[in-house]
PDB file of C-alpha atoms in Angstrom:
ATOM      1  CA  MET A 117       0.000   0.000   0.000  1.00 35.00           C
ATOM      2  CA  LYS A 118       2.853   2.401   0.775  1.00 37.00           C
ATOM      3  CA  GLY A 119       4.344   1.680  -2.633  1.00 38.00           C
ATOM      4  CA  PHE A 120       0.986   2.429  -4.308  1.00 31.00           C
ATOM      5  CA  THR A 121       0.633   5.684  -2.362  1.00 36.00           C
ATOM      6  CA  LEU A 122       4.135   6.758  -3.324  1.00 36.00           C
ATOM      7  CA  LEU A 123       3.493   5.875  -6.964  1.00 34.00           C
ATOM      8  CA  ALA A 124       0.262   7.881  -6.957  1.00 36.00           C
ATOM      9  CA  ALA A 125       2.043  10.871  -5.449  1.00 38.00           C
ATOM     10  CA  VAL A 126       4.810  10.733  -8.037  1.00 37.00           C
ATOM     11  CA  SER A 127       2.247  10.426 -10.839  1.00 40.00           C
ATOM     12  CA  ALA A 128       0.314  13.436  -9.532  1.00 43.00           C
ATOM     13  CA  ALA A 129       3.451  15.547  -9.263  1.00 45.00           C
ATOM     14  CA  SER A 130       4.543  14.663 -12.787  1.00 50.00           C
ATOM     15  CA  ALA A 131       1.286  16.073 -14.124  1.00 67.00           C
ATOM     16  CA  HIS A 132       1.945  19.663 -13.035  1.00 93.00           C
ATOM     17  CA  THR A 133       2.879  22.358 -15.526  1.00 97.00           C
ATOM     18  CA  ILE A 134       4.288  25.915 -15.863  1.00 98.00           C
ATOM     19  CA  PHE A 135       3.954  28.623 -18.507  1.00 98.00           C
ATOM     20  CA  VAL A 136       7.711  29.070 -18.850  1.00 98.00           C
ATOM     21  CA  GLN A 137       8.332  31.308 -21.876  1.00 98.00           C
ATOM     22  CA  LEU A 138       6.698  33.407 -24.563  1.00 98.00           C
ATOM     23  CA  ASP A 139       7.017  33.090 -28.328  1.00 98.00           C
ATOM     24  CA  ALA A 140       6.217  36.500 -29.864  1.00 98.00           C
ATOM     25  CA  GLY A 141       7.061  38.242 -33.109  1.00 96.00           C
ATOM     26  CA  GLY A 142       8.870  35.207 -34.444  1.00 94.00           C
ATOM     27  CA  LYS A 143      11.185  35.053 -31.430  1.00 97.00           C
ATOM     28  CA  VAL A 144      11.141  32.470 -28.657  1.00 97.00           C
ATOM     29  CA  TYR A 145      12.315  34.288 -25.551  1.00 98.00           C
ATOM     30  CA  PRO A 146      14.408  32.443 -22.935  1.00 98.00           C
ATOM     31  CA  ILE A 147      12.828  30.615 -20.024  1.00 98.00           C
ATOM     32  CA  SER A 148      11.547  33.081 -17.390  1.00 98.00           C
ATOM     33  CA  HIS A 149      12.337  36.085 -19.644  1.00 98.00           C
ATOM     34  CA  GLY A 150       9.447  38.450 -18.997  1.00 98.00           C
ATOM     35  CA  VAL A 151       7.353  35.638 -17.462  1.00 98.00           C
ATOM     36  CA  ARG A 152       6.848  35.366 -13.694  1.00 98.00           C
ATOM     37  CA  THR A 153       7.683  31.706 -13.294  1.00 98.00           C
ATOM     38  CA  PRO A 154       7.666  29.713 -10.052  1.00 97.00           C
ATOM     39  CA  THR A 155      10.304  27.173  -9.122  1.00 90.00           C
ATOM     40  CA  TYR A 156       7.556  24.684  -8.206  1.00 94.00           C
ATOM     41  CA  ASP A 157       4.979  23.532 -10.737  1.00 95.00           C
ATOM     42  CA  GLY A 158       1.989  23.115  -8.408  1.00 95.00           C
ATOM     43  CA  PRO A 159      -1.609  24.203  -9.068  1.00 97.00           C
ATOM     44  CA  ILE A 160      -3.923  26.718  -7.417  1.00 98.00           C
ATOM     45  CA  THR A 161      -7.127  25.042  -6.234  1.00 97.00           C
ATOM     46  CA  ASN A 162      -8.786  27.893  -4.289  1.00 98.00           C
ATOM     47  CA  VAL A 163     -10.536  30.090  -6.870  1.00 98.00           C
ATOM     48  CA  ALA A 164     -11.080  32.803  -4.255  1.00 98.00           C
ATOM     49  CA  SER A 165      -7.347  33.176  -3.549  1.00 98.00           C
ATOM     50  CA  ASN A 166      -5.289  36.188  -4.657  1.00 98.00           C
ATOM     51  CA  ASP A 167      -2.828  33.602  -5.997  1.00 98.00           C
ATOM     52  CA  LEU A 168      -5.261  33.037  -8.866  1.00 98.00           C
ATOM     53  CA  ALA A 169      -4.106  36.256 -10.537  1.00 98.00           C
ATOM     54  CA  CYS A 170      -0.487  35.422 -11.421  1.00 98.00           C
ATOM     55  CA  ASN A 171       0.264  32.366  -9.232  1.00 98.00           C
ATOM     56  CA  GLY A 172       2.231  32.581  -5.982  1.00 96.00           C
ATOM     57  CA  GLY A 173       1.374  31.441  -2.474  1.00 94.00           C
ATOM     58  CA  PRO A 174       2.317  27.748  -2.485  1.00 95.00           C
ATOM     59  CA  ASN A 175       4.214  28.392  -5.734  1.00 96.00           C
ATOM     60  CA  PRO A 176       6.283  31.559  -5.122  1.00 96.00           C
ATOM     61  CA  THR A 177       7.050  33.284  -8.416  1.00 97.00           C
ATOM     62  CA  LEU A 178      10.365  34.854  -9.397  1.00 95.00           C
ATOM     63  CA  SER A 179      10.491  38.504 -10.444  1.00 95.00           C
ATOM     64  CA  THR A 180      11.700  39.360 -13.927  1.00 97.00           C
ATOM     65  CA  LYS A 181      13.010  42.719 -15.148  1.00 98.00           C
ATOM     66  CA  GLU A 182      12.059  42.194 -18.799  1.00 98.00           C
ATOM     67  CA  ILE A 183       8.996  43.439 -20.671  1.00 98.00           C
ATOM     68  CA  ILE A 184       8.348  41.725 -24.010  1.00 98.00           C
ATOM     69  CA  THR A 185       7.186  43.796 -26.981  1.00 98.00           C
ATOM     70  CA  VAL A 186       4.102  42.347 -28.684  1.00 98.00           C
ATOM     71  CA  GLN A 187       2.395  43.591 -31.839  1.00 98.00           C
ATOM     72  CA  ALA A 188      -1.345  44.232 -31.582  1.00 98.00           C
ATOM     73  CA  GLY A 189      -3.228  41.863 -33.886  1.00 97.00           C
ATOM     74  CA  SER A 190      -0.494  39.220 -33.769  1.00 98.00           C
ATOM     75  CA  THR A 191      -0.557  35.677 -32.438  1.00 98.00           C
ATOM     76  CA  VAL A 192       1.756  34.764 -29.571  1.00 98.00           C
ATOM     77  CA  LYS A 193       2.424  31.376 -28.056  1.00 98.00           C
ATOM     78  CA  ALA A 194       2.615  30.652 -24.352  1.00 98.00           C
ATOM     79  CA  VAL A 195       5.027  27.731 -24.004  1.00 98.00           C
ATOM     80  CA  TRP A 196       4.178  25.216 -21.258  1.00 98.00           C
ATOM     81  CA  ARG A 197       6.525  22.700 -19.630  1.00 98.00           C
ATOM     82  CA  HIS A 198       6.348  20.312 -16.678  1.00 96.00           C
ATOM     83  CA  THR A 199       9.279  22.121 -15.018  1.00 96.00           C
ATOM     84  CA  LEU A 200      11.628  24.980 -15.870  1.00 96.00           C
ATOM     85  CA  THR A 201      14.112  22.457 -17.292  1.00 96.00           C
ATOM     86  CA  SER A 202      11.736  20.086 -19.124  1.00 96.00           C
ATOM     87  CA  GLY A 203      11.740  19.616 -22.882  1.00 96.00           C
ATOM     88  CA  PRO A 204       8.866  19.767 -25.406  1.00 97.00           C
ATOM     89  CA  GLY A 205       8.026  16.120 -24.792  1.00 96.00           C
ATOM     90  CA  ASN A 206       7.281  16.788 -21.115  1.00 96.00           C
ATOM     91  CA  VAL A 207       4.460  19.343 -20.959  1.00 97.00           C
ATOM     92  CA  MET A 208       1.786  17.891 -18.675  1.00 96.00           C
ATOM     93  CA  ASP A 209       0.358  14.448 -18.060  1.00 94.00           C
ATOM     94  CA  PRO A 210      -2.310  13.785 -20.735  1.00 95.00           C
ATOM     95  CA  SER A 211      -4.714  12.582 -18.047  1.00 94.00           C
ATOM     96  CA  HIS A 212      -4.987  16.196 -16.906  1.00 96.00           C
ATOM     97  CA  LYS A 213      -7.705  17.297 -19.288  1.00 97.00           C
ATOM     98  CA  GLY A 214      -9.394  20.669 -19.416  1.00 98.00           C
ATOM     99  CA  PRO A 215      -9.678  24.087 -21.074  1.00 98.00           C
ATOM    100  CA  THR A 216      -7.063  26.668 -22.028  1.00 98.00           C
ATOM    101  CA  LEU A 217      -7.669  30.374 -21.445  1.00 98.00           C
ATOM    102  CA  ALA A 218      -5.864  33.692 -21.649  1.00 98.00           C
ATOM    103  CA  TYR A 219      -6.546  37.130 -20.177  1.00 99.00           C
ATOM    104  CA  LEU A 220      -5.109  40.631 -20.506  1.00 98.00           C
ATOM    105  CA  LYS A 221      -4.946  43.472 -17.999  1.00 98.00           C
ATOM    106  CA  LYS A 222      -3.722  46.960 -18.928  1.00 98.00           C
ATOM    107  CA  VAL A 223      -1.362  48.287 -16.260  1.00 98.00           C
ATOM    108  CA  ASP A 224       0.752  51.355 -15.608  1.00 98.00           C
ATOM    109  CA  ASN A 225       3.836  49.263 -14.850  1.00 98.00           C
ATOM    110  CA  ALA A 226       4.034  45.619 -15.900  1.00 98.00           C
ATOM    111  CA  LEU A 227       7.105  45.104 -13.698  1.00 98.00           C
ATOM    112  CA  THR A 228       5.343  45.920 -10.449  1.00 97.00           C
ATOM    113  CA  ASP A 229       1.604  45.365 -10.869  1.00 98.00           C
ATOM    114  CA  THR A 230       0.542  42.266  -8.920  1.00 98.00           C
ATOM    115  CA  GLY A 231      -2.389  41.527 -11.212  1.00 98.00           C
ATOM    116  CA  ILE A 232      -4.707  41.198  -8.215  1.00 98.00           C
ATOM    117  CA  GLY A 233      -8.027  43.001  -8.670  1.00 98.00           C
ATOM    118  CA  GLY A 234      -9.989  44.427 -11.587  1.00 98.00           C
ATOM    119  CA  GLY A 235      -9.170  45.277 -15.172  1.00 98.00           C
ATOM    120  CA  TRP A 236      -8.947  41.769 -16.671  1.00 98.00           C
ATOM    121  CA  PHE A 237     -10.637  40.629 -19.892  1.00 98.00           C
ATOM    122  CA  LYS A 238     -10.566  37.228 -21.572  1.00 98.00           C
ATOM    123  CA  ILE A 239      -8.984  37.031 -25.053  1.00 98.00           C
ATOM    124  CA  GLN A 240      -8.738  33.263 -25.615  1.00 98.00           C
ATOM    125  CA  GLU A 241     -10.650  30.178 -24.612  1.00 98.00           C
ATOM    126  CA  GLU A 242     -10.932  26.636 -25.850  1.00 98.00           C
ATOM    127  CA  GLY A 243     -12.643  23.753 -24.100  1.00 98.00           C
ATOM    128  CA  TYR A 244     -13.960  20.397 -25.272  1.00 98.00           C
ATOM    129  CA  ALA A 245     -15.006  19.369 -28.778  1.00 95.00           C
ATOM    130  CA  ASN A 246     -15.488  15.983 -30.423  1.00 92.00           C
ATOM    131  CA  GLY A 247     -13.956  14.133 -27.505  1.00 94.00           C
ATOM    132  CA  LYS A 248     -10.760  16.202 -27.307  1.00 96.00           C
ATOM    133  CA  TRP A 249      -9.718  18.730 -24.680  1.00 98.00           C
ATOM    134  CA  ALA A 250      -7.775  21.931 -25.328  1.00 98.00           C
ATOM    135  CA  THR A 251      -5.040  20.899 -22.882  1.00 98.00           C
ATOM    136  CA  ASN A 252      -4.349  17.782 -24.944  1.00 97.00           C
ATOM    137  CA  LYS A 253      -3.935  19.963 -28.036  1.00 97.00           C
ATOM    138  CA  VAL A 254      -1.262  21.944 -26.182  1.00 98.00           C
ATOM    139  CA  ILE A 255       0.483  18.718 -25.153  1.00 97.00           C
ATOM    140  CA  ASP A 256       0.328  17.356 -28.708  1.00 97.00           C
ATOM    141  CA  ASN A 257       1.704  20.669 -30.002  1.00 97.00           C
ATOM    142  CA  ALA A 258       4.871  20.500 -27.857  1.00 97.00           C
ATOM    143  CA  GLY A 259       3.467  22.832 -25.212  1.00 98.00           C
ATOM    144  CA  GLN A 260       2.478  25.682 -27.520  1.00 98.00           C
ATOM    145  CA  HIS A 261      -0.663  27.561 -26.474  1.00 98.00           C
ATOM    146  CA  TYR A 262      -1.805  29.949 -29.231  1.00 98.00           C
ATOM    147  CA  ILE A 263      -3.170  33.327 -28.123  1.00 98.00           C
ATOM    148  CA  ASP A 264      -4.448  36.045 -30.473  1.00 98.00           C
ATOM    149  CA  ILE A 265      -3.712  39.573 -29.261  1.00 98.00           C
ATOM    150  CA  PRO A 266      -6.616  41.894 -30.192  1.00 98.00           C
ATOM    151  CA  ALA A 267      -5.805  44.632 -32.704  1.00 97.00           C
ATOM    152  CA  CYS A 268      -8.514  46.921 -31.316  1.00 97.00           C
ATOM    153  CA  ILE A 269      -7.037  47.692 -27.890  1.00 98.00           C
ATOM    154  CA  PRO A 270      -4.750  50.577 -26.887  1.00 98.00           C
ATOM    155  CA  SER A 271      -0.995  50.283 -26.993  1.00 98.00           C
ATOM    156  CA  GLY A 272       0.753  50.125 -23.636  1.00 98.00           C
ATOM    157  CA  GLN A 273       1.887  47.761 -20.918  1.00 98.00           C
ATOM    158  CA  TYR A 274      -0.209  44.740 -20.021  1.00 98.00           C
ATOM    159  CA  LEU A 275      -0.087  41.543 -18.022  1.00 99.00           C
ATOM    160  CA  LEU A 276      -0.828  38.500 -20.190  1.00 99.00           C
ATOM    161  CA  ARG A 277      -2.218  35.674 -18.071  1.00 99.00           C
ATOM    162  CA  ALA A 278      -2.089  32.234 -19.746  1.00 99.00           C
ATOM    163  CA  GLU A 279      -3.980  29.421 -18.026  1.00 98.00           C
ATOM    164  CA  MET A 280      -4.650  25.696 -18.256  1.00 98.00           C
ATOM    165  CA  ILE A 281      -7.199  24.004 -15.990  1.00 98.00           C
ATOM    166  CA  ALA A 282      -6.936  20.283 -15.204  1.00 98.00           C
ATOM    167  CA  LEU A 283     -10.289  18.686 -14.425  1.00 98.00           C
ATOM    168  CA  HIS A 284      -9.325  15.081 -13.643  1.00 96.00           C
ATOM    169  CA  GLY A 285     -10.290  15.618  -9.979  1.00 96.00           C
ATOM    170  CA  ALA A 286     -12.974  18.265 -10.520  1.00 97.00           C
ATOM    171  CA  GLY A 287     -15.845  15.978  -9.597  1.00 96.00           C
ATOM    172  CA  SER A 288     -15.454  17.135  -5.994  1.00 95.00           C
ATOM    173  CA  SER A 289     -15.179  20.625  -4.521  1.00 94.00           C
ATOM    174  CA  ALA A 290     -11.762  22.290  -4.960  1.00 96.00           C
ATOM    175  CA  GLY A 291     -10.714  19.355  -7.132  1.00 97.00           C
ATOM    176  CA  ALA A 292      -9.973  21.419 -10.243  1.00 98.00           C
ATOM    177  CA  GLN A 293      -6.280  22.282 -10.658  1.00 98.00           C
ATOM    178  CA  LEU A 294      -5.594  25.720 -12.130  1.00 98.00           C
ATOM    179  CA  TYR A 295      -2.208  26.538 -13.631  1.00 98.00           C
ATOM    180  CA  MET A 296      -1.351  30.097 -14.633  1.00 98.00           C
ATOM    181  CA  GLU A 297       1.518  32.539 -14.941  1.00 98.00           C
ATOM    182  CA  CYS A 298       1.700  36.170 -16.080  1.00 98.00           C
ATOM    183  CA  ALA A 299       3.910  37.561 -18.820  1.00 98.00           C
ATOM    184  CA  GLN A 300       4.928  41.224 -18.764  1.00 98.00           C
ATOM    185  CA  ILE A 301       4.277  42.683 -22.219  1.00 98.00           C
ATOM    186  CA  ASN A 302       4.182  46.008 -24.033  1.00 98.00           C
ATOM    187  CA  ILE A 303       1.624  46.029 -26.841  1.00 98.00           C
ATOM    188  CA  VAL A 304       2.489  48.279 -29.789  1.00 98.00           C
ATOM    189  CA  GLY A 305       0.488  49.270 -32.856  1.00 97.00           C
ATOM    190  CA  GLY A 306      -2.834  49.037 -31.065  1.00 97.00           C
ATOM    191  CA  SER A 307      -5.884  51.184 -31.685  1.00 93.00           C
ATOM    192  CA  GLY A 308      -9.306  51.555 -30.144  1.00 91.00           C
ATOM    193  CA  SER A 309     -10.186  51.361 -26.477  1.00 95.00           C
ATOM    194  CA  LEU A 310     -10.358  48.883 -23.640  1.00 97.00           C
ATOM    195  CA  PRO A 311     -13.469  46.737 -23.210  1.00 96.00           C
ATOM    196  CA  ALA A 312     -16.367  48.551 -21.553  1.00 95.00           C
ATOM    197  CA  LYS A 313     -16.552  45.778 -18.962  1.00 97.00           C
ATOM    198  CA  THR A 314     -13.588  44.137 -17.269  1.00 98.00           C
ATOM    199  CA  TYR A 315     -13.340  41.630 -14.435  1.00 98.00           C
ATOM    200  CA  SER A 316     -11.522  41.001 -11.179  1.00 98.00           C
ATOM    201  CA  ILE A 317      -9.145  38.179 -10.318  1.00 98.00           C
ATOM    202  CA  PRO A 318     -10.001  36.564  -7.988  1.00 98.00           C
ATOM    203  CA  GLY A 319     -13.652  36.775  -8.948  1.00 98.00           C
ATOM    204  CA  ILE A 320     -13.730  35.330 -12.463  1.00 98.00           C
ATOM    205  CA  TYR A 321     -14.528  31.824 -11.196  1.00 98.00           C
ATOM    206  CA  LYS A 322     -16.709  30.370  -8.473  1.00 98.00           C
ATOM    207  CA  ALA A 323     -16.142  27.007  -6.817  1.00 97.00           C
ATOM    208  CA  ASN A 324     -19.469  25.653  -8.090  1.00 97.00           C
ATOM    209  CA  ASP A 325     -19.206  26.934 -11.671  1.00 98.00           C
ATOM    210  CA  PRO A 326     -20.151  24.103 -14.065  1.00 97.00           C
ATOM    211  CA  GLY A 327     -16.774  24.449 -15.743  1.00 98.00           C
ATOM    212  CA  ILE A 328     -14.933  24.145 -12.402  1.00 98.00           C
ATOM    213  CA  LEU A 329     -17.054  21.534 -10.591  1.00 98.00           C
ATOM    214  CA  VAL A 330     -17.579  18.835 -13.230  1.00 97.00           C
ATOM    215  CA  ASN A 331     -17.215  15.082 -13.663  1.00 97.00           C
ATOM    216  CA  ILE A 332     -15.426  14.749 -17.003  1.00 97.00           C
ATOM    217  CA  TYR A 333     -15.565  10.948 -16.865  1.00 96.00           C
ATOM    218  CA  SER A 334     -19.322  10.975 -17.457  1.00 95.00           C
ATOM    219  CA  MET A 335     -18.939  13.029 -20.640  1.00 96.00           C
ATOM    220  CA  THR A 336     -19.341  11.630 -24.149  1.00 95.00           C
ATOM    221  CA  THR A 337     -17.919  12.939 -27.432  1.00 94.00           C
ATOM    222  CA  SER A 338     -21.116  14.952 -27.930  1.00 94.00           C
ATOM    223  CA  SER A 339     -21.199  16.437 -24.421  1.00 96.00           C
ATOM    224  CA  LYS A 340     -21.125  20.204 -24.026  1.00 96.00           C
ATOM    225  CA  TYR A 341     -18.606  21.729 -21.636  1.00 98.00           C
ATOM    226  CA  VAL A 342     -19.191  25.228 -20.230  1.00 97.00           C
ATOM    227  CA  ILE A 343     -15.888  27.120 -20.259  1.00 98.00           C
ATOM    228  CA  PRO A 344     -15.600  29.064 -16.987  1.00 98.00           C
ATOM    229  CA  GLY A 345     -15.044  32.789 -16.638  1.00 98.00           C
ATOM    230  CA  PRO A 346     -16.402  35.933 -18.281  1.00 98.00           C
ATOM    231  CA  PRO A 347     -17.409  36.241 -21.947  1.00 98.00           C
ATOM    232  CA  LEU A 348     -14.663  36.180 -24.567  1.00 98.00           C
ATOM    233  CA  PHE A 349     -13.639  39.662 -25.772  1.00 97.00           C
ATOM    234  CA  THR A 350     -13.298  40.022 -29.549  1.00 94.00           C
ATOM    235  CA  CYS A 351     -12.769  43.066 -31.728  1.00 94.00           C
ATOM    236  CA  SER A 352     -15.718  42.197 -33.961  1.00 86.00           C
ATOM    237  CA  ALA A 353     -18.063  41.977 -30.983  1.00 73.00           C
ATOM    238  CA  SER A 354     -16.769  45.212 -29.457  1.00 67.00           C
ATOM    239  CA  SER A 355     -17.117  47.282 -32.627  1.00 57.00           C
ATOM    240  CA  GLY A 356     -20.705  46.290 -33.354  1.00 46.00           C
ATOM    241  CA  ALA A 357     -22.281  46.031 -36.772  1.00 36.00           C
ATOM    242  CA  GLY A 358     -24.723  48.249 -38.609  1.00 33.00           C
ATOM    243  CA  GLY A 359     -27.043  47.511 -41.519  1.00 33.00           C
ATOM    244  CA  ALA A 360     -29.337  44.623 -42.212  1.00 32.00           C
ATOM    245  CA  VAL A 361     -26.578  42.087 -42.835  1.00 31.00           C
ATOM    246  CA  ALA A 362     -23.009  43.012 -41.973  1.00 32.00           C
ATOM    247  CA  GLY A 363     -20.640  42.651 -44.894  1.00 34.00           C
ATOM    248  CA  THR A 364     -23.323  42.298 -47.584  1.00 32.00           C
ATOM    249  CA  PRO A 365     -22.138  44.164 -50.694  1.00 36.00           C
ATOM    250  CA  THR A 366     -24.395  46.368 -52.771  1.00 33.00           C
ATOM    251  CA  THR A 367     -24.349  46.405 -56.555  1.00 34.00           C
ATOM    252  CA  LEU A 368     -25.774  48.845 -59.101  1.00 34.00           C
ATOM    253  CA  LEU A 369     -28.273  46.939 -61.229  1.00 36.00           C
ATOM    254  CA  THR A 370     -30.037  48.357 -64.282  1.00 37.00           C
ATOM    255  CA  VAL A 371     -33.810  47.977 -63.978  1.00 37.00           C
ATOM    256  CA  SER A 372     -36.318  49.207 -66.562  1.00 43.00           C
ATOM    257  CA  VAL A 373     -38.992  51.333 -64.911  1.00 38.00           C
ATOM    258  CA  PRO A 374     -41.626  52.653 -67.333  1.00 44.00           C
ATOM    259  CA  GLU A 375     -42.750  56.243 -66.817  1.00 43.00           C
ATOM    260  CA  ALA A 376     -46.398  57.110 -66.143  1.00 41.00           C
ATOM    261  CA  THR A 377     -46.862  58.190 -69.737  1.00 38.00           C
ATOM    262  CA  ALA A 378     -45.077  55.216 -71.278  1.00 39.00           C
ATOM    263  CA  VAL A 379     -43.769  55.344 -74.801  1.00 35.00           C
ATOM    264  CA  ALA A 380     -42.448  52.538 -76.996  1.00 40.00           C
ATOM    265  CA  ALA A 381     -38.970  52.515 -75.366  1.00 43.00           C
ATOM    266  CA  ALA A 382     -38.805  53.445 -71.660  1.00 46.00           C
ATOM    267  CA  GLU A 383     -35.576  55.011 -70.398  1.00 51.00           C
ATOM    268  CA  PRO A 384     -33.672  52.710 -68.004  1.00 48.00           C
ATOM    269  CA  VAL A 385     -33.246  54.019 -64.452  1.00 47.00           C
ATOM    270  CA  GLU A 386     -30.351  52.961 -62.159  1.00 51.00           C
ATOM    271  CA  VAL A 387     -31.581  51.633 -58.831  1.00 44.00           C
ATOM    272  CA  GLU A 388     -29.273  50.458 -55.998  1.00 50.00           C
ATOM    273  CA  VAL A 389     -30.302  46.949 -54.960  1.00 39.00           C
ATOM    274  CA  PRO A 390     -28.449  44.671 -52.506  1.00 45.00           C
ATOM    275  CA  ALA A 391     -26.774  41.816 -54.327  1.00 44.00           C
ATOM    276  CA  MET A 392     -28.263  38.478 -53.413  1.00 41.00           C
ATOM    277  CA  GLU A 393     -25.120  36.780 -52.110  1.00 42.00           C
ATOM    278  CA  GLU A 394     -25.015  33.845 -49.775  1.00 42.00           C
ATOM    279  CA  VAL A 395     -23.770  34.998 -46.378  1.00 40.00           C
ATOM    280  CA  PRO A 396     -22.065  32.422 -44.128  1.00 48.00           C
ATOM    281  CA  SER A 397     -23.945  31.694 -40.900  1.00 59.00           C
ATOM    282  CA  CYS A 398     -20.885  32.893 -39.004  1.00 78.00           C
ATOM    283  CA  THR A 399     -17.521  34.394 -39.857  1.00 79.00           C
ATOM    284  CA  VAL A 400     -14.168  34.640 -38.101  1.00 67.00           C
ATOM    285  CA  ALA A 401     -12.276  37.928 -37.688  1.00 69.00           C
ATOM    286  CA  GLN A 402      -8.632  38.470 -38.628  1.00 61.00           C
ATOM    287  CA  TRP A 403      -6.140  36.488 -36.498  1.00 56.00           C
ATOM    288  CA  GLN A 404      -8.881  34.286 -35.017  1.00 63.00           C
ATOM    289  CA  GLN A 405      -8.905  30.478 -35.317  1.00 75.00           C
ATOM    290  CA  CYS A 406     -10.799  29.115 -38.316  1.00 77.00           C
ATOM    291  CA  GLY A 407      -9.841  25.444 -38.362  1.00 78.00           C
ATOM    292  CA  GLY A 408      -7.543  22.645 -37.276  1.00 75.00           C
ATOM    293  CA  ALA A 409      -7.835  19.119 -35.943  1.00 68.00           C
ATOM    294  CA  ASN A 410     -11.101  18.705 -33.999  1.00 68.00           C
ATOM    295  CA  PHE A 411     -11.904  22.419 -34.305  1.00 66.00           C
ATOM    296  CA  ALA A 412     -15.684  22.889 -34.083  1.00 72.00           C
ATOM    297  CA  GLY A 413     -16.055  26.646 -34.563  1.00 76.00           C
ATOM    298  CA  CYS A 414     -16.622  28.897 -37.561  1.00 78.00           C
ATOM    299  CA  THR A 415     -14.464  28.137 -40.595  1.00 88.00           C
ATOM    300  CA  SER A 416     -15.382  31.093 -42.842  1.00 87.00           C
ATOM    301  CA  CYS A 417     -13.117  34.145 -42.562  1.00 85.00           C
ATOM    302  CA  ALA A 418     -14.408  37.706 -42.694  1.00 81.00           C
ATOM    303  CA  SER A 419     -14.265  39.449 -46.059  1.00 82.00           C
ATOM    304  CA  GLY A 420     -10.701  40.060 -47.209  1.00 78.00           C
ATOM    305  CA  PHE A 421      -9.098  37.272 -45.160  1.00 79.00           C
ATOM    306  CA  ASN A 422      -8.224  33.632 -45.855  1.00 85.00           C
ATOM    307  CA  CYS A 423      -8.008  30.636 -43.537  1.00 88.00           C
ATOM    308  CA  LYS A 424      -4.308  29.692 -43.333  1.00 78.00           C
ATOM    309  CA  GLU A 425      -2.900  26.511 -41.774  1.00 76.00           C
ATOM    310  CA  ILE A 426      -0.376  27.365 -39.064  1.00 61.00           C
ATOM    311  CA  ASN A 427      -0.103  23.725 -38.000  1.00 59.00           C
ATOM    312  CA  SER A 428      -2.385  20.693 -38.009  1.00 59.00           C
ATOM    313  CA  TYR A 429      -4.143  21.900 -34.874  1.00 55.00           C
ATOM    314  CA  TYR A 430      -4.457  25.585 -35.622  1.00 54.00           C
ATOM    315  CA  HIS A 431      -5.612  27.477 -38.714  1.00 71.00           C
ATOM    316  CA  GLN A 432      -6.183  31.240 -38.533  1.00 64.00           C
ATOM    317  CA  CYS A 433      -7.684  34.000 -40.648  1.00 73.00           C
ATOM    318  CA  THR A 434      -4.958  36.157 -42.217  1.00 66.00           C
TER     319      THR A 434
END
């Protein structure tokens, strides 16, 4: 029995994970460069704890003096590893299934802001589709967690919070394991304004949320999983849309309209009539995901963009 207990403990420890480095602008920055990494890879299980913002508490994080420049509208990759010295084949135990998420918070000083409190908004989420969890996609993709940075937010310093939630023990209270770290970034080339509504961490999750307290072993390939946290912020949703059907082009058509006192040949009159084009039921904005293995979302890009394969798990509109 002691041997079994020890084996179980070792197995549990091997499943932990850390967001160790950021891949941005075509450059993979060194481990802990601009990312507040802990030396221990443990989870946070109390969703009401201040440690939920950028980790800490049982997993003390190291300070970093770097701020990474990130282009608005670009895609960055949070790189996850089991420990600070693990390789791409050692990300997290595949039994630890759950969603991936990412949040931003605009700050005056990314070096010193703790992240605790308001100002956060969600920019990425992926859960469960066709029997596959988002965390397993990250594992299969050598620890790379793709995050689209909105183009419609102001330039300036932000905290980027990348998160993976393991739900193997989430059938009981406080059983979900939350893993997160914060990267210190400076977004350039942005435009627009911050979301009208932002959220506080802690505060984004509750212990009894259906995405936090859930028995994943009773789920089937067709089951629906409710991703926890606030609504996903997107530029298309924030800008709104006017007109009867957004993106529907209009075309000048020549229509013959006889005058009241018709003669043999009526003069044609130009009338502007909407072209009868088929409009996709949903479209994906620039830099958003539009396909990939087991992807179940929209696959049609907004006008002017094409769905490009980045890898077998991630296609995006460019």
